[in-house]
XYZ file of C-alpha atoms in Angstrom:
682
model
C 0.000 0.000 0.000
C 1.369 3.396 -0.961
C 2.144 5.862 1.810
C 3.265 9.480 1.575
C 5.872 11.561 3.311
C 4.452 14.134 5.735
C 6.042 17.001 3.829
C 4.032 16.184 0.718
C 0.812 15.963 2.684
C 1.467 19.516 3.879
C 2.190 20.868 0.390
C -0.482 18.889 -1.448
C -3.107 19.298 1.254
C -3.064 23.061 1.892
C -6.686 23.250 0.887
C -7.759 20.812 3.550
C -5.193 21.020 6.360
C -5.861 24.612 7.388
C -6.887 23.716 10.905
C -7.707 23.739 13.520
C -11.037 23.889 11.695
C -14.525 24.551 13.001
C -17.647 23.220 11.403
C -19.253 25.949 9.328
C -22.127 27.680 11.072
C -23.413 30.891 9.547
C -25.102 31.797 12.842
C -21.888 31.493 14.848
C -19.609 34.547 15.048
C -15.950 34.184 14.207
C -13.986 32.859 17.154
C -12.379 35.474 19.371
C -8.686 35.486 20.302
C -7.555 34.039 23.591
C -8.620 35.952 26.659
C -5.735 37.317 28.716
C -6.366 36.780 32.429
C -4.040 37.468 35.380
C -4.011 34.102 37.025
C -5.771 31.452 34.899
C -3.922 28.789 32.946
C -4.837 27.456 29.490
C -7.846 25.160 29.659
C -6.472 22.537 27.282
C -5.031 19.076 27.416
C -2.286 17.360 25.467
C -1.475 14.071 23.715
C 2.066 12.735 23.776
C 3.893 9.463 23.322
C 6.452 7.501 21.326
C 6.090 6.049 17.816
C 7.853 2.672 17.566
C 8.473 0.095 14.849
C 7.527 -3.597 15.183
C 11.097 -4.081 16.497
C 10.427 -1.441 19.211
C 12.830 1.020 17.572
C 11.788 4.698 17.517
C 10.232 5.894 14.265
C 11.157 9.430 13.271
C 9.298 11.648 10.819
C 5.926 10.009 11.452
C 2.908 12.246 10.971
C 0.603 12.006 13.982
C -2.842 13.494 13.440
C -5.436 13.999 16.208
C -8.959 14.612 14.901
C -11.884 15.407 17.179
C -14.589 12.791 16.985
C -17.210 15.538 16.620
C -15.401 16.864 13.541
C -14.587 20.267 15.030
C -10.818 20.262 14.824
C -7.669 18.539 13.661
C -4.089 18.805 14.945
C -0.922 17.420 13.372
C 2.689 17.028 14.461
C 5.809 15.060 13.459
C 7.710 12.591 15.639
C 11.313 13.447 16.442
C 14.441 11.389 15.902
C 13.728 9.622 19.221
C 10.197 8.793 18.066
C 8.654 11.179 20.581
C 5.721 13.325 19.497
C 3.507 15.748 21.389
C 0.378 17.690 20.527
C -0.112 20.289 23.259
C -3.008 22.639 23.991
C -5.897 20.827 22.385
C -9.441 21.145 23.545
C -10.729 18.418 25.884
C -12.859 15.747 24.263
C -12.780 12.492 22.300
C -10.200 12.079 19.535
C -9.093 9.664 16.840
C -5.298 9.580 16.494
C -3.908 8.448 13.136
C -0.198 7.862 12.547
C 1.399 7.678 9.104
C 5.041 6.774 8.503
C 6.974 5.743 5.424
C 7.055 1.979 5.010
C 4.230 1.252 7.472
C 0.466 0.953 7.279
C -1.545 3.629 9.055
C -2.002 3.096 12.781
C -5.215 4.380 14.361
C -6.259 4.845 17.969
C -9.970 5.538 18.399
C -12.048 7.038 21.217
C -9.067 8.598 22.986
C -10.245 10.917 25.766
C -8.290 14.118 26.431
C -8.909 15.882 29.748
C -8.265 19.566 30.524
C -4.951 20.307 32.201
C -3.554 16.806 31.652
C -1.297 15.119 29.124
C -2.672 11.827 27.796
C 0.133 9.416 26.892
C -0.494 7.306 23.803
C 2.377 5.217 22.439
C 1.997 4.165 18.800
C 3.068 0.699 17.627
C 3.501 0.592 13.842
C 2.925 -2.662 11.974
C 4.911 -3.998 8.982
C 4.008 -2.863 5.476
C 5.040 -2.255 1.886
C 7.434 0.593 1.058
C 5.819 3.586 -0.658
C 5.947 4.279 -4.342
C 8.199 7.183 -5.323
C 7.946 9.676 -8.151
C 10.920 11.803 -9.231
C 9.802 15.434 -9.347
C 13.374 16.570 -10.055
C 16.736 14.910 -10.257
C 17.609 15.790 -6.684
C 14.256 16.016 -4.934
C 12.469 12.643 -4.671
C 9.179 12.847 -2.789
C 6.382 10.455 -1.990
C 3.010 10.856 -3.624
C -0.222 9.191 -2.660
C -1.511 6.297 -4.638
C -4.885 6.558 -6.247
C -6.468 4.686 -3.360
C -4.737 6.789 -0.714
C -6.365 9.975 0.510
C -5.653 12.309 3.362
C -7.968 12.142 6.349
C -11.195 14.010 5.935
C -11.378 17.425 7.519
C -14.682 19.183 8.221
C -15.388 22.141 6.016
C -15.734 25.577 7.569
C -13.902 28.699 8.677
C -10.234 28.133 9.528
C -9.003 29.904 12.645
C -5.435 30.188 11.401
C -3.651 29.465 8.158
C -1.700 26.248 7.873
C 1.576 28.138 8.028
C 0.719 29.928 11.218
C -0.693 26.791 12.811
C 2.249 24.573 11.937
C 5.143 26.977 12.148
C 3.941 29.950 14.203
C 5.118 32.381 11.452
C 4.636 33.053 7.783
C 6.769 30.954 5.378
C 9.195 33.833 4.878
C 9.883 34.412 8.576
C 12.588 32.525 10.489
C 11.389 29.818 12.886
C 10.923 30.576 16.562
C 12.171 28.125 19.153
C 10.700 27.702 22.623
C 9.982 25.024 25.210
C 7.399 23.925 27.757
C 4.384 21.653 27.468
C 1.770 24.079 28.785
C 2.164 27.740 27.749
C 3.774 29.405 30.774
C 2.436 32.591 32.291
C 4.129 35.802 33.181
C 4.218 37.182 36.707
C 1.634 39.752 35.764
C -0.537 38.387 32.952
C -1.623 34.808 33.096
C -3.631 34.269 29.895
C -6.490 31.830 29.666
C -7.907 30.631 26.409
C -11.363 31.886 25.572
C -13.704 28.890 25.908
C -15.337 29.959 22.666
C -12.141 30.394 20.738
C -10.745 28.010 18.210
C -8.222 25.578 19.698
C -4.674 26.630 18.938
C -1.497 24.598 19.279
C 0.836 25.629 22.064
C 4.465 26.637 22.140
C 6.154 23.285 22.193
C 6.353 19.924 20.597
C 7.904 19.245 17.217
C 6.344 21.177 14.387
C 5.748 19.959 10.883
C 8.812 20.121 8.637
C 9.354 22.931 6.198
C 7.832 22.415 2.731
C 9.793 20.666 0.013
C 12.493 22.878 -1.431
C 13.163 24.883 1.753
C 16.514 23.105 2.165
C 19.305 23.165 -0.438
C 18.856 20.543 -3.104
C 20.382 17.282 -2.012
C 20.983 18.641 1.502
C 19.434 17.439 4.756
C 16.106 18.845 5.861
C 16.628 21.179 8.851
C 15.206 20.179 12.226
C 11.657 21.544 12.424
C 10.929 24.351 14.878
C 8.341 23.917 17.614
C 4.931 25.419 17.196
C 4.455 28.808 18.840
C 1.316 30.428 20.247
C 1.372 33.910 18.715
C -2.143 34.794 19.863
C -2.164 34.602 23.663
C -0.097 37.372 25.312
C 3.171 36.193 26.894
C 2.427 32.542 26.044
C 5.142 31.822 23.500
C 8.068 31.586 25.936
C 8.696 29.818 29.243
C 8.414 32.516 31.935
C 8.441 30.238 34.979
C 11.983 31.416 35.793
C 10.848 34.966 36.536
C 10.939 36.332 40.069
C 7.348 37.005 41.106
C 5.911 34.373 38.775
C 4.578 30.932 39.785
C 6.711 28.094 38.453
C 3.842 25.672 37.738
C 3.797 24.342 34.201
C 0.485 22.540 34.666
C -2.912 23.274 36.100
C -4.201 20.698 38.587
C -7.847 21.030 37.576
C -9.787 23.096 35.107
C -13.190 23.550 33.533
C -14.741 25.812 30.937
C -16.244 27.974 33.676
C -13.801 27.939 36.617
C -10.087 27.394 37.209
C -9.487 26.834 40.941
C -6.342 27.892 42.789
C -5.227 26.908 46.289
C -2.220 28.263 48.182
C -0.809 27.381 51.585
C 2.148 29.218 53.143
C 3.538 28.180 56.527
C 6.648 29.640 58.131
C 8.884 29.237 61.137
C 11.044 32.292 61.823
C 13.774 32.655 64.415
C 14.816 36.216 65.244
C 18.253 36.216 66.900
C 17.236 39.366 68.811
C 14.879 37.020 70.728
C 12.015 39.473 71.404
C 10.263 38.488 74.620
C 6.806 39.050 73.100
C 7.722 37.164 69.890
C 6.646 40.263 67.935
C 8.692 41.373 64.949
C 8.462 44.599 62.964
C 9.737 46.150 59.776
C 8.415 43.436 57.459
C 5.303 42.691 55.432
C 6.221 38.961 55.343
C 7.581 37.969 58.783
C 5.657 38.830 61.941
C 6.280 36.356 64.781
C 9.533 34.905 66.126
C 10.171 31.349 67.292
C 6.708 30.157 66.297
C 5.224 28.087 63.490
C 2.688 30.328 61.806
C 0.211 30.202 58.936
C 1.177 33.090 56.690
C -1.647 32.575 54.234
C -4.260 30.051 53.261
C -5.537 31.147 49.885
C -8.581 29.521 48.314
C -10.048 30.913 45.135
C -9.539 30.946 41.415
C -10.693 32.390 38.121
C -14.179 32.430 36.611
C -14.363 32.750 32.839
C -17.294 32.451 30.508
C -17.517 33.961 27.066
C -15.761 37.298 27.595
C -16.758 37.791 31.226
C -14.166 37.164 33.929
C -13.763 37.318 37.702
C -11.208 36.274 40.305
C -11.000 35.975 44.061
C -8.385 34.712 46.518
C -8.641 34.499 50.297
C -5.941 35.345 52.811
C -6.609 33.483 56.036
C -3.689 33.667 58.440
C -1.174 36.374 59.342
C -1.765 38.297 56.121
C -5.358 39.008 57.164
C -4.043 41.033 60.115
C -0.615 42.339 59.093
C -1.503 43.622 55.618
C -4.577 45.478 56.814
C -2.769 47.319 59.646
C -0.464 48.987 57.088
C -3.430 50.816 55.494
C -4.744 53.798 57.426
C -7.429 54.837 54.941
C -10.185 52.788 56.553
C -9.932 54.948 59.696
C -11.690 57.750 57.831
C -15.437 57.443 58.163
C -17.647 54.476 58.876
C -18.339 50.887 57.830
C -15.115 49.226 59.043
C -13.608 48.477 55.652
C -10.696 46.738 57.377
C -13.090 44.031 58.530
C -15.016 43.958 55.258
C -11.926 43.208 53.134
C -9.339 41.630 55.431
C -9.857 38.040 54.268
C -9.573 38.793 50.552
C -6.243 39.375 48.844
C -7.874 39.595 45.413
C -11.486 40.131 44.413
C -12.403 41.602 41.051
C -14.662 41.149 38.091
C -14.486 42.370 34.540
C -14.706 41.563 30.877
C -12.476 40.987 27.868
C -12.600 42.824 24.546
C -11.269 41.172 21.391
C -9.197 44.103 20.170
C -5.486 44.054 19.306
C -4.131 41.047 21.249
C -6.822 41.565 23.888
C -8.064 44.204 26.332
C -9.230 43.470 29.884
C -11.371 45.754 32.040
C -11.391 44.806 35.746
C -12.670 46.466 38.921
C -12.053 45.449 42.514
C -8.988 44.443 44.556
C -6.028 43.349 42.442
C -2.282 42.794 42.849
C 0.075 45.687 42.120
C 3.525 44.061 41.629
C 5.243 47.350 42.496
C 8.642 46.123 43.658
C 8.687 43.073 41.334
C 8.058 40.434 44.009
C 4.670 38.765 44.209
C 2.440 39.095 47.266
C 2.423 35.291 47.282
C 5.736 33.924 48.557
C 5.541 30.715 46.497
C 6.115 32.820 43.377
C 9.262 34.562 44.644
C 12.977 33.843 44.710
C 13.206 34.884 48.384
C 10.807 34.945 51.325
C 11.820 38.312 52.785
C 12.330 40.764 49.907
C 14.292 43.959 50.279
C 12.652 47.253 51.176
C 11.737 48.494 47.695
C 9.411 45.496 47.498
C 8.408 44.891 51.114
C 7.583 48.576 51.727
C 5.681 49.292 48.507
C 2.085 48.317 47.625
C 0.984 44.714 47.376
C -2.530 45.540 46.204
C -4.728 48.297 44.831
C -8.485 48.763 44.890
C -10.069 50.421 41.908
C -10.142 49.958 38.143
C -7.487 48.274 36.018
C -7.337 48.212 32.222
C -4.930 45.794 30.530
C -4.139 46.524 26.882
C -2.037 44.069 24.853
C -0.867 45.747 21.605
C 1.320 42.699 20.937
C 1.764 39.383 22.690
C 5.065 40.704 24.124
C 3.856 44.114 25.301
C 1.296 45.276 27.865
C 0.012 48.713 28.902
C -1.971 48.684 32.157
C -3.515 51.944 33.478
C -4.932 52.123 37.030
C -7.604 54.358 38.555
C -7.387 53.525 42.246
C -8.413 54.688 45.706
C -4.799 55.268 46.682
C -1.427 53.773 47.591
C -2.230 50.247 48.893
C -5.514 51.406 50.380
C -9.004 50.010 50.627
C -10.427 53.532 50.817
C -9.188 57.024 49.960
C -7.151 58.716 52.673
C -8.373 62.059 51.301
C -10.618 63.086 48.417
C -8.244 62.716 45.467
C -7.895 59.339 43.803
C -4.608 57.907 42.558
C -3.551 57.274 38.992
C -0.877 54.878 37.878
C -0.023 52.030 35.622
C 2.341 49.334 34.522
C 4.245 48.772 31.292
C 5.574 45.283 30.625
C 7.794 44.275 27.714
C 9.294 40.856 27.003
C 11.297 41.117 23.763
C 13.249 37.887 24.347
C 12.660 34.660 26.305
C 15.565 35.630 28.581
C 14.644 39.272 29.207
C 11.741 40.982 30.982
C 11.132 44.694 31.664
C 8.577 46.027 34.160
C 7.830 49.694 34.879
C 5.274 50.712 37.539
C 4.387 54.369 38.054
C 2.075 56.154 40.470
C 0.968 59.743 41.024
C -1.747 62.271 41.756
C -2.978 60.603 44.963
C -3.186 62.343 48.348
C -2.239 59.354 50.470
C -1.301 60.774 53.900
C -4.273 60.421 56.236
C -5.420 63.757 57.692
C -3.035 65.731 55.393
C -5.269 66.557 52.399
C -2.819 68.629 50.329
C 0.216 66.351 50.265
C 0.805 64.545 46.958
C 2.877 61.437 46.245
C 4.675 60.304 43.084
C 6.657 57.096 42.640
C 8.376 55.140 39.883
C 9.443 51.506 40.195
C 11.453 49.873 37.396
C 12.827 46.351 37.070
C 14.529 44.171 34.542
C 15.157 40.437 34.732
C 17.800 38.592 32.737
C 18.278 34.840 32.333
C 21.922 34.724 31.287
C 22.549 30.962 31.461
C 20.249 28.128 30.433
C 21.673 24.591 30.072
C 18.900 22.105 30.894
C 21.221 19.086 30.645
C 23.737 20.380 33.172
C 23.703 20.044 36.973
C 23.804 23.848 37.168
C 21.044 24.316 34.625
C 19.963 27.944 34.894
C 21.090 31.348 36.208
C 19.271 34.677 36.231
C 19.373 38.024 37.984
C 17.010 40.916 38.660
C 17.542 44.605 39.305
C 14.909 46.968 40.675
C 15.301 50.713 41.191
C 12.767 53.041 42.836
C 12.441 56.821 43.060
C 9.677 58.792 44.707
C 8.781 61.795 46.803
C 6.005 63.751 48.465
C 5.293 67.447 48.078
C 2.860 69.919 49.589
C 1.457 69.854 53.084
C 4.714 71.024 54.633
C 7.234 68.882 52.693
C 9.288 69.274 49.537
C 10.234 66.839 46.789
C 13.806 67.905 46.054
C 15.498 69.548 49.027
C 14.843 71.400 52.256
C 13.034 74.611 51.240
C 10.688 77.194 52.700
C 7.905 74.756 51.783
C 9.330 72.167 54.160
C 12.027 69.519 54.498
C 12.875 67.017 51.780
C 10.602 63.956 51.806
C 11.735 61.351 49.276
C 12.401 57.684 48.598
C 15.414 56.225 46.799
C 16.101 52.497 46.757
C 17.285 49.480 44.806
C 17.601 45.718 45.117
C 19.547 43.055 43.229
C 19.001 39.289 43.295
C 20.768 36.418 41.540
C 19.374 32.894 41.399
C 21.010 29.555 40.522
C 18.954 26.464 39.614
C 20.324 22.919 39.917
C 19.421 19.365 38.909
C 16.483 20.035 36.594
C 15.272 22.917 38.775
C 14.846 20.731 41.848
C 17.146 22.972 43.886
C 17.870 26.686 43.785
C 20.020 29.212 45.629
C 19.276 32.932 45.642
C 21.525 35.678 46.981
C 20.584 39.331 47.059
C 19.636 42.417 48.968
C 19.078 46.126 48.677
C 19.169 49.564 50.197
C 16.835 52.562 50.761
C 16.999 56.177 51.866
C 13.594 57.516 52.958
C 13.696 60.887 54.726
C 10.274 61.542 56.194
C 9.758 57.778 56.621
C 6.492 57.853 54.686
C 7.198 54.378 53.224
C 8.808 52.885 56.339
C 6.706 50.098 57.828
C 5.414 51.123 61.242
C 6.801 49.049 64.147
C 3.881 47.392 65.999
C 4.680 49.145 69.296
C 1.749 48.831 71.723
C -0.472 47.838 68.793
C 0.437 50.804 66.590
C -1.111 50.767 63.099
C -1.029 53.115 60.118
C -4.292 54.641 61.298
C -3.109 55.426 64.817
C 0.328 56.550 63.608
C -1.361 59.147 61.408
C -2.521 60.769 64.662
C 0.658 60.213 66.660
C 3.453 57.663 66.906
C 5.352 58.603 70.074
C 8.132 56.025 69.971
C 8.984 55.823 66.266
C 8.121 59.159 64.723
C 7.108 60.023 61.163
C 7.768 63.740 61.202
C 8.739 65.531 57.965
C 12.413 65.005 57.291
C 12.950 62.265 59.928
C 15.902 60.209 58.623
C 15.737 56.544 57.722
C 18.415 54.607 55.855
C 18.562 50.837 55.716
C 20.121 47.940 53.826
C 19.762 44.176 53.889
C 21.065 40.950 52.391
C 19.768 37.394 52.237
C 20.665 33.859 51.139
C 17.868 31.476 50.158
C 17.932 27.730 49.467
C 14.900 26.098 47.838
C 14.100 22.418 47.573
C 11.383 21.884 44.961
C 10.558 18.163 44.720
C 7.426 18.914 42.747
C 6.061 21.826 40.773
C 3.422 22.326 43.481
C 5.756 22.322 46.514
C 8.642 24.492 47.754
C 10.565 23.954 50.988
C 12.646 27.051 51.707
C 15.520 27.839 54.078
C 16.545 31.491 54.297
C 18.871 33.676 56.311
C 18.528 37.486 56.417
C 20.567 40.326 57.841
C 18.914 43.766 58.063
C 20.347 47.065 59.281
C 18.904 50.537 59.865
C 20.622 53.782 60.851
C 18.133 54.310 63.710
C 16.752 51.818 66.286
C 13.960 50.048 64.439
C 13.914 46.252 64.828
C 12.382 44.456 67.832
C 14.934 43.692 70.547
C 14.916 41.263 73.452
C 12.660 43.512 75.535
C 9.953 43.429 72.887
C 7.528 46.099 71.744
C 4.623 45.328 74.083
C 4.184 47.337 77.340
C 3.930 45.633 80.764
C 0.508 44.370 81.877
C -1.704 47.086 83.296
C -3.739 46.726 86.494
C -3.453 42.981 86.682
C -4.036 42.532 82.952
C -2.635 39.629 80.999
C 1.088 39.863 80.180
C 1.956 40.599 76.582
C -1.120 42.689 75.802
C -1.442 46.300 74.672
C -3.070 49.016 76.722
C -5.176 50.160 73.758
C -3.709 53.649 73.446
C -0.775 53.460 70.993
C -0.851 57.218 70.358
C 0.344 57.921 73.942
C 3.450 57.000 75.851
C 2.938 54.014 78.126
C 4.046 53.841 81.749
C 6.039 51.049 83.336
C 2.915 49.792 85.079
C 1.334 49.377 81.637
C -1.042 52.304 81.897
C -1.436 55.010 79.280
C 0.365 58.203 80.253
C -2.297 60.529 78.891
C 0.238 62.301 76.666
C 1.741 61.778 73.253
C 4.667 64.014 74.115
C 7.407 63.693 76.692
C 6.735 66.254 79.384
C 8.348 66.631 82.809
C 6.877 64.307 85.411
C 5.214 62.018 82.869
C 4.330 58.666 84.529
C 5.946 59.849 87.786
C 3.405 57.911 89.834
C 3.370 54.904 87.524
C 6.961 53.729 87.582
C 8.209 56.101 84.892
C 7.883 56.011 81.112
C 8.095 52.640 79.405
C 10.168 52.315 76.236
C 10.172 49.523 73.663
C 13.431 47.711 72.961
C 14.409 48.697 69.423
C 17.667 47.691 67.714
C 19.559 48.794 64.628
C 20.264 45.222 63.477
C 18.243 42.088 62.899
C 19.389 38.560 61.983
C 16.706 36.088 60.898
C 16.418 32.444 59.954
C 13.170 31.192 58.453
C 12.007 27.794 57.223
C 8.992 27.909 54.944
C 6.668 25.365 53.355
C 4.695 26.698 50.396
C 2.087 24.909 48.319
C 0.392 26.181 45.194
C -1.898 24.309 42.796
């Protein structure tokens, strides 16, 4: 029986192999491009396996075709020199897989079920057969042609979603091939695209592609190795971005459906502070809060809803985050309705819709992540547990409106209209404006720029404005998957900002007030080993923040951002108050599975003024027989040594004279930490 080479099927069958193909339906609108979502993964499955001869030897160059049993799509790939083939990112359902190879009869597997988010392994055993007939088209270019009885597999008629060239090669015939890797299209730290359930299935960025058409190689020369297929529709889906700091490293999704993609996170930490605070209370961090205790940092349960072009996402934050993150926002102290209680258990909660324009536009409103400072709010996604100040002290979330515009699949423009600088409400009347620009020109290079302005973010100071710029780039400068040291990358982040008006100046001490600014940077380098099972990260950073408006408030006597806006007697935030700090860390990660990270980290942090919790702690003595280790409820006043409130926020002669004198927290200029962390994400 005559069989054909795959290359000829491609050339001779352009009129029929233009898939994936949808059945023609004049009442059905043309399929929309993939929807770009922040945290959903592609809702597709995959078929993979090995093509072998009757002698169990690998068969290379075999055409493997997967056709949906309902006639709504067809996918094709070519087995490699090791016989391995893969067809990624195909819609879930029932398929018939047909394999054609020179010298063998067709092999067919029927009723193969593909599930979303899973790869279905199907090994192909070829049987013996007659060699194909050959026709000489030219003296140097023999090709197979089908016999009269041989015909390509039937393909349903209808509108093609992409041309055969784009589907098989990811580019037009005149463009050079693009190489990439990864079974499931990876996501970026900031834009995690999900395929539109109504869109035409589209092959993903990996797996061997079909060979170039006949004549693309020099006559008589070997055919070049085919390039993998590339998703040029979904933003940021054509390269593997799991190496990025601030991006989850999962290549797969544990479960998926057309309507909902769930996500579960668990983050547990044990931290030992070598200052040994007696009340186990730490300060100066938005990640580490208690010493010498095993604590639940976050239990996040949520996910992404997606139907047609509507979208929504929520994620919970049970654990320390539900207390520590909220106390850094003073805006809820203005007015009624206790917004701190209304929102404390939600780290993300937004809804919106997608518009099929350019490479996609998303409109969302609610609580969403900011990524100012590069690191993710979720520690599983990061290279280190305790980031440096330009990340730890800048916003983790915003509440308001976000618009994501994707002019290309490597470029994003994201404006924000928000209540303020990491705030659930508005500290004053003016809202904040900002945005992010993200550009990924190469698979080893990522640029992020976050900018903020206009907002009046100091509670009870209505005429003070804030501006801030945060800029990062990430470079993967070594990538050798077969080596023990298989990957290296580094990040650099630089921040500049200031406040002006309301008694402070942006540039220098003037008649309008003292200089109130923020200058900082951080650098991290990461090494991956043994197929990314282990990793070591070293890094740190430095800030200079006169006025202390971005310094995290020490939790002295229960002090929060709201109470500190009235008065913070022990650690002041007066205009021009100096604060300089630097830190360094070493992190070791053991990653036995893509869902699990066990982390060991050591940190050293230094400030030019007493800031970190010391052995004496930051909690006043018990008052009037009260329980030890509790606050007296008046953080805006000095406390006395008997635990009572002094009645004054200023040091005056005779203060606490009848109450044992004034109590002072134990604050230090240095802090040495060791933390062990278990993080789960699926």
